[in-house]
mmCIF file of C-alpha atoms in Angstrom:
data_model
loop_
_atom_site.group_PDB
_atom_site.id
_atom_site.type_symbol
_atom_site.label_atom_id
_atom_site.label_comp_id
_atom_site.label_asym_id
_atom_site.label_seq_id
_atom_site.Cartn_x
_atom_site.Cartn_y
_atom_site.Cartn_z
ATOM 1 C CA MET K 1 74.895 93.109 99.138
ATOM 2 C CA ALA K 2 71.663 92.639 101.071
ATOM 3 C CA SER K 3 73.145 88.448 100.781
ATOM 4 C CA TRP K 4 76.390 89.775 101.729
ATOM 5 C CA PHE K 5 74.964 91.225 105.316
ATOM 6 C CA LYS K 6 73.270 87.649 105.846
ATOM 7 C CA SER K 7 76.258 85.854 105.482
ATOM 8 C CA PRO K 8 78.232 84.281 107.616
ATOM 9 C CA ALA K 9 81.847 86.575 109.019
ATOM 10 C CA SER K 10 83.248 83.737 110.611
ATOM 11 C CA GLU K 11 82.797 80.101 111.596
ATOM 12 C CA THR K 12 79.880 80.884 113.625
ATOM 13 C CA GLN K 13 76.239 81.749 112.507
ATOM 14 C CA VAL K 14 77.556 85.846 112.946
ATOM 15 C CA THR K 15 76.588 87.347 109.974
ATOM 16 C CA HIS K 16 78.282 90.713 108.767
ATOM 17 C CA GLY K 17 74.956 92.333 109.216
ATOM 18 C CA GLN K 18 75.508 91.672 113.070
ATOM 19 C CA ARG K 19 79.235 92.933 112.476
ATOM 20 C CA LEU K 20 78.398 96.302 110.968
ATOM 21 C CA TRP K 21 78.577 97.926 114.330
ATOM 22 C CA LEU K 22 82.189 96.101 114.586
ATOM 23 C CA TYR K 23 83.656 97.947 111.337
ATOM 24 C CA VAL K 24 81.921 101.250 112.101
ATOM 25 C CA PHE K 25 84.269 101.749 114.362
ATOM 26 C CA ALA K 26 87.681 99.930 112.827
ATOM 27 C CA VAL K 27 86.997 102.685 110.407
ATOM 28 C CA ILE K 28 86.781 105.668 112.759
ATOM 29 C CA THR K 29 89.969 103.995 114.812
ATOM 30 C CA MET K 30 91.597 103.565 111.352
ATOM 31 C CA ILE K 31 91.032 107.034 110.553
ATOM 32 C CA LEU K 32 91.470 109.085 113.284
ATOM 33 C CA LEU K 33 95.075 106.828 113.860
ATOM 34 C CA VAL K 34 96.488 107.163 109.997
ATOM 35 C CA LEU K 35 94.800 111.244 109.191
ATOM 36 C CA PRO K 36 97.489 113.335 111.152
ATOM 37 C CA THR K 37 100.125 110.839 109.589
ATOM 38 C CA LEU K 38 98.503 111.690 106.006
ATOM 39 C CA ILE K 39 98.468 115.371 106.505
ATOM 40 C CA VAL K 40 102.237 115.772 106.345
ATOM 41 C CA ILE K 41 102.338 114.661 102.736
ATOM 42 C CA PRO K 42 100.218 117.246 101.523
ATOM 43 C CA MET K 43 102.010 119.342 103.779
ATOM 44 C CA SER K 44 105.541 118.257 101.873
ATOM 45 C CA PHE K 45 104.380 119.623 98.376
ATOM 46 C CA SER K 46 103.625 123.322 99.651
ATOM 47 C CA ASP K 47 105.777 126.350 98.496
ATOM 48 C CA SER K 48 105.428 127.759 101.816
ATOM 49 C CA GLN K 49 108.684 128.420 103.653
ATOM 50 C CA TYR K 50 106.416 127.330 106.996
ATOM 51 C CA LEU K 51 104.391 123.980 107.430
ATOM 52 C CA GLU K 52 101.167 124.716 105.733
ATOM 53 C CA PHE K 53 98.138 123.139 105.365
ATOM 54 C CA PRO K 54 96.343 122.482 102.867
ATOM 55 C CA PRO K 55 98.654 124.253 100.764
ATOM 56 C CA GLU K 56 98.142 126.595 98.498
ATOM 57 C CA HIS K 57 100.756 126.870 96.039
ATOM 58 C CA TRP K 58 102.186 122.769 95.314
ATOM 59 C CA SER K 59 105.730 122.664 94.733
ATOM 60 C CA THR K 60 108.521 119.953 94.793
ATOM 61 C CA ARG K 61 110.764 122.529 95.759
ATOM 62 C CA TRP K 62 111.499 120.845 100.334
ATOM 63 C CA TYR K 63 112.111 117.659 98.163
ATOM 64 C CA ASP K 64 114.808 119.044 96.153
ATOM 65 C CA ASN K 65 116.178 121.150 99.531
ATOM 66 C CA PHE K 66 116.657 117.392 101.127
ATOM 67 C CA PHE K 67 118.686 115.618 97.724
ATOM 68 C CA GLY K 68 120.707 118.631 97.191
ATOM 69 C CA SER K 69 121.599 119.049 101.423
ATOM 70 C CA GLU K 70 125.123 116.903 101.904
ATOM 71 C CA GLU K 71 124.109 117.395 105.619
ATOM 72 C CA TRP K 72 120.399 115.647 105.079
ATOM 73 C CA MET K 73 122.451 112.448 102.802
ATOM 74 C CA GLN K 74 125.010 111.972 105.389
ATOM 75 C CA ALA K 75 121.837 111.672 107.627
ATOM 76 C CA ALA K 76 120.373 109.679 105.290
ATOM 77 C CA ARG K 77 122.704 107.651 104.360
ATOM 78 C CA THR K 78 123.305 106.742 107.934
ATOM 79 C CA SER K 79 120.203 105.699 108.792
ATOM 80 C CA LEU K 80 120.053 103.774 106.097
ATOM 81 C CA GLN K 81 123.326 102.176 107.087
ATOM 82 C CA THR K 82 122.620 101.520 110.737
ATOM 83 C CA ALA K 83 118.821 99.830 109.653
ATOM 84 C CA VAL K 84 119.786 97.588 107.047
ATOM 85 C CA LEU K 85 123.331 96.016 110.098
ATOM 86 C CA THR K 86 120.125 96.228 112.476
ATOM 87 C CA MET K 87 119.341 93.993 110.638
ATOM 88 C CA LEU K 88 121.756 91.635 109.714
ATOM 89 C CA VAL K 89 122.384 91.935 113.335
ATOM 90 C CA ALA K 90 119.521 91.707 115.184
ATOM 91 C CA THR K 91 117.706 88.941 112.986
ATOM 92 C CA PRO K 92 119.975 85.624 113.276
ATOM 93 C CA VAL K 93 121.219 86.602 117.201
ATOM 94 C CA GLY K 94 117.195 86.797 117.742
ATOM 95 C CA VAL K 95 116.665 83.626 115.457
ATOM 96 C CA ALA K 96 119.137 81.358 117.457
ATOM 97 C CA ALA K 97 117.835 83.180 120.742
ATOM 98 C CA ALA K 98 114.268 81.914 119.913
ATOM 99 C CA TYR K 99 115.422 78.702 118.763
ATOM 100 C CA GLY K 100 117.307 78.422 121.924
ATOM 101 C CA LEU K 101 114.451 79.491 124.751
ATOM 102 C CA HIS K 102 112.455 76.555 122.445
ATOM 103 C CA THR K 103 113.955 73.498 122.851
ATOM 104 C CA SER K 104 116.073 74.464 125.770
ATOM 105 C CA ASN K 105 114.667 72.410 128.740
ATOM 106 C CA VAL K 106 116.847 73.660 131.267
ATOM 107 C CA PRO K 107 115.015 75.534 134.053
ATOM 108 C CA PHE K 108 114.163 79.759 134.171
ATOM 109 C CA VAL K 109 114.145 79.474 130.586
ATOM 110 C CA ARG K 110 111.052 81.523 130.705
ATOM 111 C CA MET K 111 113.553 84.436 132.631
ATOM 112 C CA ALA K 112 115.530 84.230 130.979
ATOM 113 C CA PHE K 113 112.745 84.872 127.904
ATOM 114 C CA VAL K 114 111.897 87.922 130.308
ATOM 115 C CA MET K 115 115.868 88.864 130.123
ATOM 116 C CA MET K 116 115.194 89.309 126.729
ATOM 117 C CA ILE K 117 112.632 91.735 126.404
ATOM 118 C CA THR K 118 114.211 93.441 128.653
ATOM 119 C CA PRO K 119 114.356 97.077 126.729
ATOM 120 C CA MET K 120 110.604 97.220 125.557
ATOM 121 C CA MET K 121 109.867 97.133 128.875
ATOM 122 C CA VAL K 122 112.797 99.839 129.718
ATOM 123 C CA PRO K 123 112.234 103.542 129.349
ATOM 124 C CA LEU K 124 113.828 104.002 126.329
ATOM 125 C CA VAL K 125 115.473 107.035 128.080
ATOM 126 C CA LEU K 126 117.359 105.144 129.973
ATOM 127 C CA VAL K 127 118.399 102.677 127.588
ATOM 128 C CA ALA K 128 120.228 105.722 125.958
ATOM 129 C CA ILE K 129 121.744 107.079 129.517
ATOM 130 C CA GLY K 130 122.763 103.847 130.151
ATOM 131 C CA ALA K 131 124.602 103.502 126.143
ATOM 132 C CA PHE K 132 125.541 107.150 126.048
ATOM 133 C CA TYR K 133 127.894 106.709 129.799
ATOM 134 C CA ALA K 134 129.290 103.244 128.107
ATOM 135 C CA TYR K 135 129.608 104.416 124.671
ATOM 136 C CA VAL K 136 131.755 107.004 126.398
ATOM 137 C CA GLN K 137 134.458 104.708 127.921
ATOM 138 C CA LEU K 138 134.226 102.140 124.912
ATOM 139 C CA ASN K 139 135.110 105.216 122.588
ATOM 140 C CA ILE K 140 132.310 104.330 120.448
ATOM 141 C CA LEU K 141 130.004 107.399 121.269
ATOM 142 C CA TYR K 142 128.709 109.008 117.874
ATOM 143 C CA THR K 143 130.011 105.797 115.465
ATOM 144 C CA VAL K 144 127.705 103.133 113.306
ATOM 145 C CA THR K 145 129.258 100.947 115.211
ATOM 146 C CA GLY K 146 127.965 102.070 118.625
ATOM 147 C CA LEU K 147 124.236 102.957 116.889
ATOM 148 C CA VAL K 148 123.874 99.368 115.412
ATOM 149 C CA LEU K 149 124.324 97.941 119.170
ATOM 150 C CA ALA K 150 122.018 100.169 120.307
ATOM 151 C CA HIS K 151 119.450 99.086 117.918
ATOM 152 C CA THR K 152 119.992 95.789 117.363
ATOM 153 C CA VAL K 153 119.743 95.599 121.299
ATOM 154 C CA LEU K 154 116.298 97.500 120.685
ATOM 155 C CA ALA K 155 115.099 95.213 117.845
ATOM 156 C CA LEU K 156 115.697 92.036 119.474
ATOM 157 C CA PRO K 157 112.875 91.824 121.478
ATOM 158 C CA LEU K 158 110.822 91.939 118.800
ATOM 159 C CA VAL K 159 113.156 89.146 116.487
ATOM 160 C CA VAL K 160 112.615 86.921 119.007
ATOM 161 C CA ILE K 161 108.775 86.892 119.865
ATOM 162 C CA VAL K 162 107.916 87.033 116.609
ATOM 163 C CA SER K 163 110.783 83.952 115.691
ATOM 164 C CA GLY K 164 109.415 82.460 118.596
ATOM 165 C CA SER K 165 105.850 82.267 117.517
ATOM 166 C CA ALA K 166 106.789 80.929 114.550
ATOM 167 C CA LEU K 167 108.332 77.846 116.590
ATOM 168 C CA LYS K 168 105.485 77.495 118.798
ATOM 169 C CA GLY K 169 103.291 76.475 115.851
ATOM 170 C CA TYR K 170 106.371 74.551 114.199
ATOM 171 C CA ASP K 171 106.631 70.546 114.565
ATOM 172 C CA MET K 172 110.197 69.722 115.830
ATOM 173 C CA SER K 173 109.454 66.231 115.350
ATOM 174 C CA GLN K 174 110.284 66.933 111.564
ATOM 175 C CA GLU K 175 113.892 68.619 112.507
ATOM 176 C CA GLN K 176 114.169 65.091 115.128
ATOM 177 C CA ALA K 177 113.687 63.199 112.184
ATOM 178 C CA ALA K 178 116.146 64.819 109.862
ATOM 179 C CA ARG K 179 118.929 64.306 112.850
ATOM 180 C CA SER K 180 118.044 60.537 113.382
ATOM 181 C CA LEU K 181 119.053 60.233 109.487
ATOM 182 C CA GLY K 182 122.147 61.302 110.826
ATOM 183 C CA ALA K 183 121.638 65.421 109.723
ATOM 184 C CA PRO K 184 123.950 67.432 112.584
ATOM 185 C CA ARG K 185 121.842 69.952 114.407
ATOM 186 C CA TRP K 186 122.435 72.584 112.280
ATOM 187 C CA LYS K 187 121.614 70.623 108.632
ATOM 188 C CA ALA K 188 118.651 70.400 110.549
ATOM 189 C CA PHE K 189 118.075 73.552 111.079
ATOM 190 C CA PHE K 190 119.156 75.595 107.772
ATOM 191 C CA THR K 191 117.010 72.564 106.036
ATOM 192 C CA VAL K 192 114.509 70.898 108.040
ATOM 193 C CA THR K 193 113.282 73.846 110.043
ATOM 194 C CA LEU K 194 114.400 77.449 108.458
ATOM 195 C CA PRO K 195 112.478 77.104 105.362
ATOM 196 C CA GLN K 196 109.403 76.544 107.198
ATOM 197 C CA ILE K 197 109.341 79.815 109.812
ATOM 198 C CA ARG K 198 111.094 81.571 106.861
ATOM 199 C CA PHE K 199 108.125 83.749 106.402
ATOM 200 C CA ALA K 200 108.464 85.026 110.473
ATOM 201 C CA VAL K 201 112.161 86.020 110.026
ATOM 202 C CA VAL K 202 111.736 87.961 106.701
ATOM 203 C CA THR K 203 109.254 89.406 109.014
ATOM 204 C CA SER K 204 111.467 90.026 111.782
ATOM 205 C CA ALA K 205 114.304 91.413 109.679
ATOM 206 C CA LEU K 206 111.180 93.922 108.805
ATOM 207 C CA LEU K 207 110.937 94.831 112.079
ATOM 208 C CA ALA K 208 114.248 95.065 113.121
ATOM 209 C CA PHE K 209 115.162 97.507 109.671
ATOM 210 C CA LEU K 210 112.012 99.694 111.073
ATOM 211 C CA THR K 211 112.700 100.099 114.778
ATOM 212 C CA SER K 212 116.334 100.800 113.325
ATOM 213 C CA PHE K 213 114.746 103.499 111.112
ATOM 214 C CA ASP K 214 112.168 105.206 112.743
ATOM 215 C CA GLU K 215 113.783 105.265 116.160
ATOM 216 C CA VAL K 216 115.374 108.805 117.538
ATOM 217 C CA VAL K 217 115.398 108.807 121.777
ATOM 218 C CA VAL K 218 117.993 106.565 121.532
ATOM 219 C CA ALA K 219 119.761 108.287 118.534
ATOM 220 C CA MET K 220 119.758 111.763 120.331
ATOM 221 C CA PHE K 221 122.160 110.518 122.687
ATOM 222 C CA ILE K 222 124.514 108.147 120.507
ATOM 223 C CA SER K 223 124.716 109.742 116.777
ATOM 224 C CA GLY K 224 126.307 113.401 115.718
ATOM 225 C CA GLY K 225 129.162 114.570 114.073
ATOM 226 C CA ASP K 226 129.681 113.117 111.043
ATOM 227 C CA ASN K 227 127.358 110.290 111.291
ATOM 228 C CA PRO K 228 123.601 111.844 112.980
ATOM 229 C CA THR K 229 120.475 109.873 111.801
ATOM 230 C CA LEU K 230 118.063 110.963 109.875
ATOM 231 C CA THR K 231 115.083 111.480 112.846
ATOM 232 C CA ARG K 232 118.222 112.754 114.916
ATOM 233 C CA ASN K 233 118.472 116.032 112.818
ATOM 234 C CA MET K 234 114.851 116.293 112.064
ATOM 235 C CA PHE K 235 114.593 116.420 115.844
ATOM 236 C CA ASN K 236 116.732 119.216 116.244
ATOM 237 C CA ALA K 237 115.307 121.350 112.842
ATOM 238 C CA LEU K 238 111.978 120.939 114.323
ATOM 239 C CA ARG K 239 112.989 122.094 118.025
ATOM 240 C CA ASP K 240 115.291 125.483 115.928
ATOM 241 C CA GLN K 241 113.454 126.419 113.281
ATOM 242 C CA ILE K 242 110.140 125.526 111.260
ATOM 243 C CA ASP K 243 111.650 123.783 108.135
ATOM 244 C CA PRO K 244 108.890 122.029 105.540
ATOM 245 C CA THR K 245 112.507 120.628 104.164
ATOM 246 C CA ILE K 246 111.057 117.777 107.432
ATOM 247 C CA ALA K 247 107.567 117.492 106.368
ATOM 248 C CA ALA K 248 109.286 115.955 102.569
ATOM 249 C CA ILE K 249 111.785 113.514 104.569
ATOM 250 C CA SER K 250 108.695 112.798 106.987
ATOM 251 C CA THR K 251 106.701 112.244 103.734
ATOM 252 C CA LEU K 252 109.678 109.608 102.498
ATOM 253 C CA MET K 253 110.355 107.519 105.662
ATOM 254 C CA ILE K 254 105.939 107.214 105.621
ATOM 255 C CA PHE K 255 106.500 105.815 102.146
ATOM 256 C CA VAL K 256 109.584 103.466 103.546
ATOM 257 C CA THR K 257 107.786 102.478 107.067
ATOM 258 C CA THR K 258 104.692 101.429 104.456
ATOM 259 C CA VAL K 259 106.370 99.292 101.443
ATOM 260 C CA MET K 260 108.435 97.931 104.062
ATOM 261 C CA MET K 261 105.396 96.537 106.325
ATOM 262 C CA VAL K 262 103.442 95.881 103.215
ATOM 263 C CA LEU K 263 106.052 93.347 102.655
ATOM 264 C CA ALA K 264 106.432 92.116 105.696
ATOM 265 C CA GLN K 265 102.805 91.322 105.440
ATOM 266 C CA VAL K 266 102.789 89.706 102.345
ATOM 267 C CA PHE K 267 105.273 87.364 103.184
ATOM 268 C CA GLY K 268 103.362 86.495 106.047
ATOM 269 C CA GLN K 269 100.321 85.874 104.678
ATOM 270 C CA GLN K 270 101.985 83.097 101.313
ATOM 271 C CA ARG K 271 102.011 81.209 104.845
ATOM 272 C CA LYS K 272 98.790 80.078 104.019
ATOM 273 C CA PRO K 273 97.732 77.298 101.394
#
Protein backbone atom coordinates (compact mmCIF):
# COMPACT_ATOMS: atom_id res chain seq x y z
CA MET A 1 0.00 0.00 0.00
CA ALA A 2 2.83 2.38 0.86
CA SER A 3 4.45 1.76 -2.52
CA TRP A 4 1.13 2.52 -4.24
CA PHE A 5 0.92 5.91 -2.49
CA LYS A 6 4.42 6.76 -3.72
CA SER A 7 3.95 5.49 -7.28
CA PRO A 8 3.15 8.00 -10.09
CA ALA A 9 -0.55 8.43 -10.77
CA SER A 10 0.05 9.41 -14.42
CA GLU A 11 2.86 10.21 -16.83
CA THR A 12 3.69 13.17 -14.59
CA GLN A 13 5.45 12.85 -11.26
CA VAL A 14 2.26 13.38 -9.26
CA THR A 15 1.85 10.38 -6.94
CA HIS A 16 -1.31 8.64 -5.79
CA GLY A 17 -0.68 9.96 -2.29
CA GLN A 18 -0.66 13.55 -3.54
CA ARG A 19 -3.92 12.91 -5.37
CA LEU A 20 -5.58 11.13 -2.45
CA TRP A 21 -7.80 14.15 -1.77
CA LEU A 22 -9.09 13.93 -5.35
CA TYR A 23 -9.95 10.23 -4.93
CA VAL A 24 -11.82 10.94 -1.69
CA PHE A 25 -13.73 13.81 -3.28
CA ALA A 26 -14.65 11.62 -6.28
CA VAL A 27 -15.92 8.81 -4.02
CA ILE A 28 -18.03 11.22 -1.95
CA THR A 29 -19.49 12.75 -5.12
CA MET A 30 -20.34 9.32 -6.52
CA ILE A 31 -22.03 8.30 -3.27
CA LEU A 32 -24.16 11.46 -3.23
CA LEU A 33 -25.17 10.88 -6.87
CA VAL A 34 -25.80 7.13 -6.71
CA LEU A 35 -27.22 6.62 -3.20
CA PRO A 36 -30.62 8.30 -3.83
CA THR A 37 -31.05 6.03 -6.84
CA LEU A 38 -30.07 2.87 -4.98
CA ILE A 39 -32.49 3.54 -2.12
CA VAL A 40 -35.39 2.62 -4.43
CA ILE A 41 -34.07 -0.95 -4.78
CA PRO A 42 -34.80 -2.14 -1.20
CA MET A 43 -38.06 -0.18 -1.28
CA SER A 44 -39.19 -2.30 -4.23
CA PHE A 45 -38.94 -5.45 -2.09
CA SER A 46 -41.13 -4.10 0.69
CA ASP A 47 -44.35 -5.87 1.65
CA SER A 48 -45.97 -2.59 2.70
CA GLN A 49 -48.75 -0.95 0.68
CA TYR A 50 -46.79 2.30 0.91
CA LEU A 51 -43.28 3.31 -0.05
CA GLU A 52 -41.24 2.28 2.97
CA PHE A 53 -37.52 2.50 3.72
CA PRO A 54 -36.08 0.42 5.18
CA PRO A 55 -38.65 -2.36 4.60
CA GLU A 56 -39.95 -4.12 7.70
CA HIS A 57 -40.98 -7.19 5.72
CA TRP A 58 -39.47 -8.36 2.43
CA SER A 59 -41.58 -9.49 -0.49
CA THR A 60 -41.72 -9.61 -4.30
CA ARG A 61 -45.42 -8.74 -4.41
CA TRP A 62 -44.84 -5.52 -6.34
CA TYR A 63 -42.84 -7.31 -9.02
CA ASP A 64 -45.69 -9.82 -9.27
CA ASN A 65 -48.11 -6.91 -9.52
CA PHE A 66 -46.08 -5.38 -12.34
CA PHE A 67 -45.66 -8.55 -14.41
CA GLY A 68 -49.28 -9.53 -13.76
CA SER A 69 -50.75 -6.21 -14.89
CA GLU A 70 -51.69 -5.92 -18.56
CA GLU A 71 -51.60 -2.13 -18.27
CA TRP A 72 -48.00 -2.10 -17.09
CA MET A 73 -46.99 -4.78 -19.57
CA GLN A 74 -48.46 -2.79 -22.46
CA ALA A 75 -46.52 0.27 -21.32
CA ALA A 76 -43.33 -1.79 -21.05
CA ARG A 77 -43.81 -3.17 -24.57
CA THR A 78 -44.39 0.34 -25.91
CA SER A 79 -41.28 1.71 -24.19
CA LEU A 80 -39.05 -1.14 -25.39
CA GLN A 81 -40.44 -1.05 -28.93
CA THR A 82 -40.02 2.71 -29.13
CA ALA A 83 -36.49 2.58 -27.71
CA VAL A 84 -35.36 -0.12 -30.14
CA LEU A 85 -36.90 1.64 -33.16
CA THR A 86 -35.42 4.96 -32.06
CA MET A 87 -32.00 3.31 -31.83
CA LEU A 88 -32.38 1.79 -35.31
CA VAL A 89 -33.43 5.12 -36.84
CA ALA A 90 -31.24 7.60 -34.95
CA THR A 91 -27.99 5.65 -35.24
CA PRO A 92 -27.63 5.44 -39.05
CA VAL A 93 -29.05 8.95 -39.56
CA GLY A 94 -26.76 10.42 -36.90
CA VAL A 95 -23.67 8.60 -38.15
CA ALA A 96 -24.39 9.71 -41.71
CA ALA A 97 -24.84 13.30 -40.52
CA ALA A 98 -21.61 13.20 -38.51
CA TYR A 99 -19.76 11.76 -41.50
CA GLY A 100 -21.18 14.41 -43.81
CA LEU A 101 -20.28 17.23 -41.41
CA HIS A 102 -16.77 15.83 -40.95
CA THR A 103 -15.95 15.44 -44.65
CA SER A 104 -17.79 18.48 -45.98
CA ASN A 105 -15.84 21.49 -47.21
CA VAL A 106 -18.83 23.76 -47.73
CA PRO A 107 -19.15 26.95 -45.66
CA PHE A 108 -21.29 27.13 -42.54
CA VAL A 109 -20.54 23.53 -41.52
CA ARG A 110 -20.36 24.67 -37.91
CA MET A 111 -23.78 26.24 -38.25
CA ALA A 112 -25.15 22.93 -39.53
CA PHE A 113 -23.61 21.17 -36.53
CA VAL A 114 -25.26 23.64 -34.17
CA MET A 115 -28.59 23.00 -35.90
CA MET A 116 -28.13 19.25 -35.42
CA ILE A 117 -27.60 19.59 -31.65
CA THR A 118 -30.34 22.19 -31.14
CA PRO A 119 -32.67 19.66 -29.42
CA MET A 120 -30.13 19.47 -26.60
CA MET A 121 -30.32 23.23 -26.05
CA VAL A 122 -34.09 23.72 -26.35
CA PRO A 123 -36.14 22.96 -23.20
CA LEU A 124 -37.83 19.60 -23.54
CA VAL A 125 -41.23 21.03 -22.72
CA LEU A 126 -41.03 23.24 -25.82
CA VAL A 127 -40.14 20.22 -27.95
CA ALA A 128 -43.07 18.36 -26.41
CA ILE A 129 -45.55 21.17 -27.08
CA GLY A 130 -44.35 21.58 -30.66
CA ALA A 131 -44.57 17.84 -31.30
CA PHE A 132 -48.05 17.71 -29.77
CA TYR A 133 -49.50 20.36 -32.08
CA ALA A 134 -47.70 18.95 -35.13
CA TYR A 135 -48.91 15.41 -34.41
CA VAL A 136 -52.50 16.59 -34.05
CA GLN A 137 -52.32 17.95 -37.59
CA LEU A 138 -50.59 14.80 -38.89
CA ASN A 139 -52.96 12.48 -36.99
CA ILE A 140 -50.11 10.50 -35.41
CA LEU A 141 -50.71 11.52 -31.80
CA TYR A 142 -50.55 8.62 -29.30
CA THR A 143 -48.82 6.36 -31.84
CA VAL A 144 -45.52 4.52 -31.74
CA THR A 145 -44.54 6.27 -34.97
CA GLY A 146 -44.93 9.65 -33.33
CA LEU A 147 -42.93 8.55 -30.28
CA VAL A 148 -40.11 7.21 -32.45
CA LEU A 149 -39.92 10.43 -34.47
CA ALA A 150 -39.84 12.62 -31.36
CA HIS A 151 -37.31 10.45 -29.54
CA THR A 152 -35.15 10.27 -32.65
CA VAL A 153 -34.95 14.06 -32.63
CA LEU A 154 -33.76 13.91 -29.01
CA ALA A 155 -31.26 11.10 -29.63
CA LEU A 156 -29.71 12.47 -32.82
CA PRO A 157 -27.48 15.07 -31.10
CA LEU A 158 -25.87 12.37 -28.95
CA VAL A 159 -25.20 10.16 -31.97
CA VAL A 160 -23.76 13.06 -33.96
CA ILE A 161 -21.48 14.16 -31.11
CA VAL A 162 -20.14 10.69 -30.25
CA SER A 163 -19.69 9.60 -33.88
CA GLY A 164 -18.21 12.97 -34.82
CA SER A 165 -15.64 12.71 -32.02
CA ALA A 166 -14.60 9.28 -33.31
CA LEU A 167 -14.26 10.60 -36.86
CA LYS A 168 -12.03 13.44 -35.66
CA GLY A 169 -9.58 10.84 -34.35
CA TYR A 170 -9.75 8.77 -37.53
CA ASP A 171 -7.24 9.12 -40.37
CA MET A 172 -9.36 9.82 -43.45
CA SER A 173 -6.39 9.07 -45.70
CA GLN A 174 -7.18 5.37 -45.22
CA GLU A 175 -10.59 5.81 -46.81
CA GLN A 176 -9.08 8.00 -49.53
CA ALA A 177 -6.60 5.24 -50.29
CA ALA A 178 -9.44 2.74 -50.74
CA ARG A 179 -11.26 5.16 -53.03
CA SER A 180 -8.10 5.74 -55.07
CA LEU A 181 -7.99 1.99 -55.69
CA GLY A 182 -11.45 2.06 -57.24
CA ALA A 183 -13.81 1.54 -54.29
CA PRO A 184 -16.99 3.65 -54.38
CA ARG A 185 -17.33 6.07 -51.51
CA TRP A 186 -20.09 4.06 -49.84
CA LYS A 187 -18.04 0.87 -50.04
CA ALA A 188 -14.92 2.59 -48.72
CA PHE A 189 -16.95 3.87 -45.77
CA PHE A 190 -18.49 0.50 -44.90
CA THR A 191 -15.31 -1.53 -45.37
CA VAL A 192 -12.63 0.87 -44.08
CA THR A 193 -14.09 3.70 -41.98
CA LEU A 194 -17.01 2.04 -40.23
CA PRO A 195 -15.01 -0.92 -38.80
CA GLN A 196 -12.61 1.55 -37.18
CA ILE A 197 -15.30 3.71 -35.59
CA ARG A 198 -17.69 0.83 -34.87
CA PHE A 199 -17.29 1.12 -31.11
CA ALA A 200 -18.37 4.76 -31.19
CA VAL A 201 -21.33 3.73 -33.35
CA VAL A 202 -22.31 1.00 -30.88
CA THR A 203 -21.99 3.48 -28.01
CA SER A 204 -24.16 5.96 -29.91
CA ALA A 205 -26.79 3.27 -30.48
CA LEU A 206 -26.91 2.40 -26.79
CA LEU A 207 -27.20 6.08 -25.82
CA ALA A 208 -30.05 6.50 -28.32
CA PHE A 209 -31.82 3.52 -26.75
CA LEU A 210 -31.44 4.96 -23.25
CA THR A 211 -32.54 8.43 -24.36
CA SER A 212 -35.84 6.99 -25.58
CA PHE A 213 -36.31 4.47 -22.78
CA ASP A 214 -35.87 7.01 -19.96
CA GLU A 215 -37.62 10.00 -21.56
CA VAL A 216 -40.76 11.29 -19.81
CA VAL A 217 -41.44 14.96 -20.66
CA VAL A 218 -42.20 14.48 -24.35
CA ALA A 219 -43.96 11.17 -23.64
CA MET A 220 -46.39 12.97 -21.31
CA PHE A 221 -47.65 15.00 -24.29
CA ILE A 222 -47.59 12.58 -27.22
CA SER A 223 -48.02 9.09 -25.71
CA GLY A 224 -51.21 7.60 -24.32
CA GLY A 225 -54.28 5.67 -25.34
CA ASP A 226 -53.15 2.21 -26.42
CA ASN A 227 -49.49 3.29 -26.50
CA PRO A 228 -48.47 4.79 -23.14
CA THR A 229 -44.84 4.56 -22.08
CA LEU A 230 -43.57 3.25 -18.77
CA THR A 231 -42.31 6.66 -17.70
CA ARG A 232 -45.67 8.28 -18.48
CA ASN A 233 -47.62 5.70 -16.48
CA MET A 234 -45.13 5.95 -13.63
CA PHE A 235 -45.54 9.72 -13.46
CA ASN A 236 -49.31 9.45 -13.50
CA ALA A 237 -49.29 6.73 -10.84
CA LEU A 238 -47.01 8.80 -8.62
CA ARG A 239 -49.24 11.83 -9.03
CA ASP A 240 -52.54 10.06 -8.39
CA GLN A 241 -51.52 7.53 -5.75
CA ILE A 242 -48.55 6.08 -3.89
CA ASP A 243 -48.09 2.72 -5.58
CA PRO A 244 -44.97 0.74 -4.58
CA THR A 245 -45.14 -0.91 -8.00
CA ILE A 246 -43.34 2.22 -9.16
CA ALA A 247 -40.34 1.24 -7.04
CA ALA A 248 -40.25 -2.21 -8.65
CA ILE A 249 -40.42 -0.69 -12.14
CA SER A 250 -37.74 1.84 -11.24
CA THR A 251 -35.47 -0.97 -10.08
CA LEU A 252 -35.95 -2.82 -13.36
CA MET A 253 -35.25 0.36 -15.31
CA ILE A 254 -32.11 0.96 -13.27
CA PHE A 255 -31.00 -2.58 -14.09
CA VAL A 256 -31.65 -2.14 -17.83
CA THR A 257 -29.94 1.26 -17.90
CA THR A 258 -26.92 -0.02 -15.97
CA VAL A 259 -26.50 -3.02 -18.25
CA MET A 260 -26.69 -0.81 -21.34
CA MET A 261 -24.17 1.67 -19.95
CA VAL A 262 -21.78 -1.13 -18.95
CA LEU A 263 -22.03 -2.51 -22.49
CA ALA A 264 -21.25 0.95 -23.84
CA GLN A 265 -18.17 1.20 -21.61
CA VAL A 266 -16.99 -2.29 -22.55
CA PHE A 267 -17.33 -1.64 -26.27
CA GLY A 268 -15.71 1.77 -25.90
CA GLN A 269 -12.67 0.40 -24.07
CA GLN A 270 -12.04 -2.24 -26.73
CA ARG A 271 -10.55 0.46 -28.93
CA LYS A 272 -7.53 0.57 -26.66
CA PRO A 273 -4.72 -1.89 -27.38
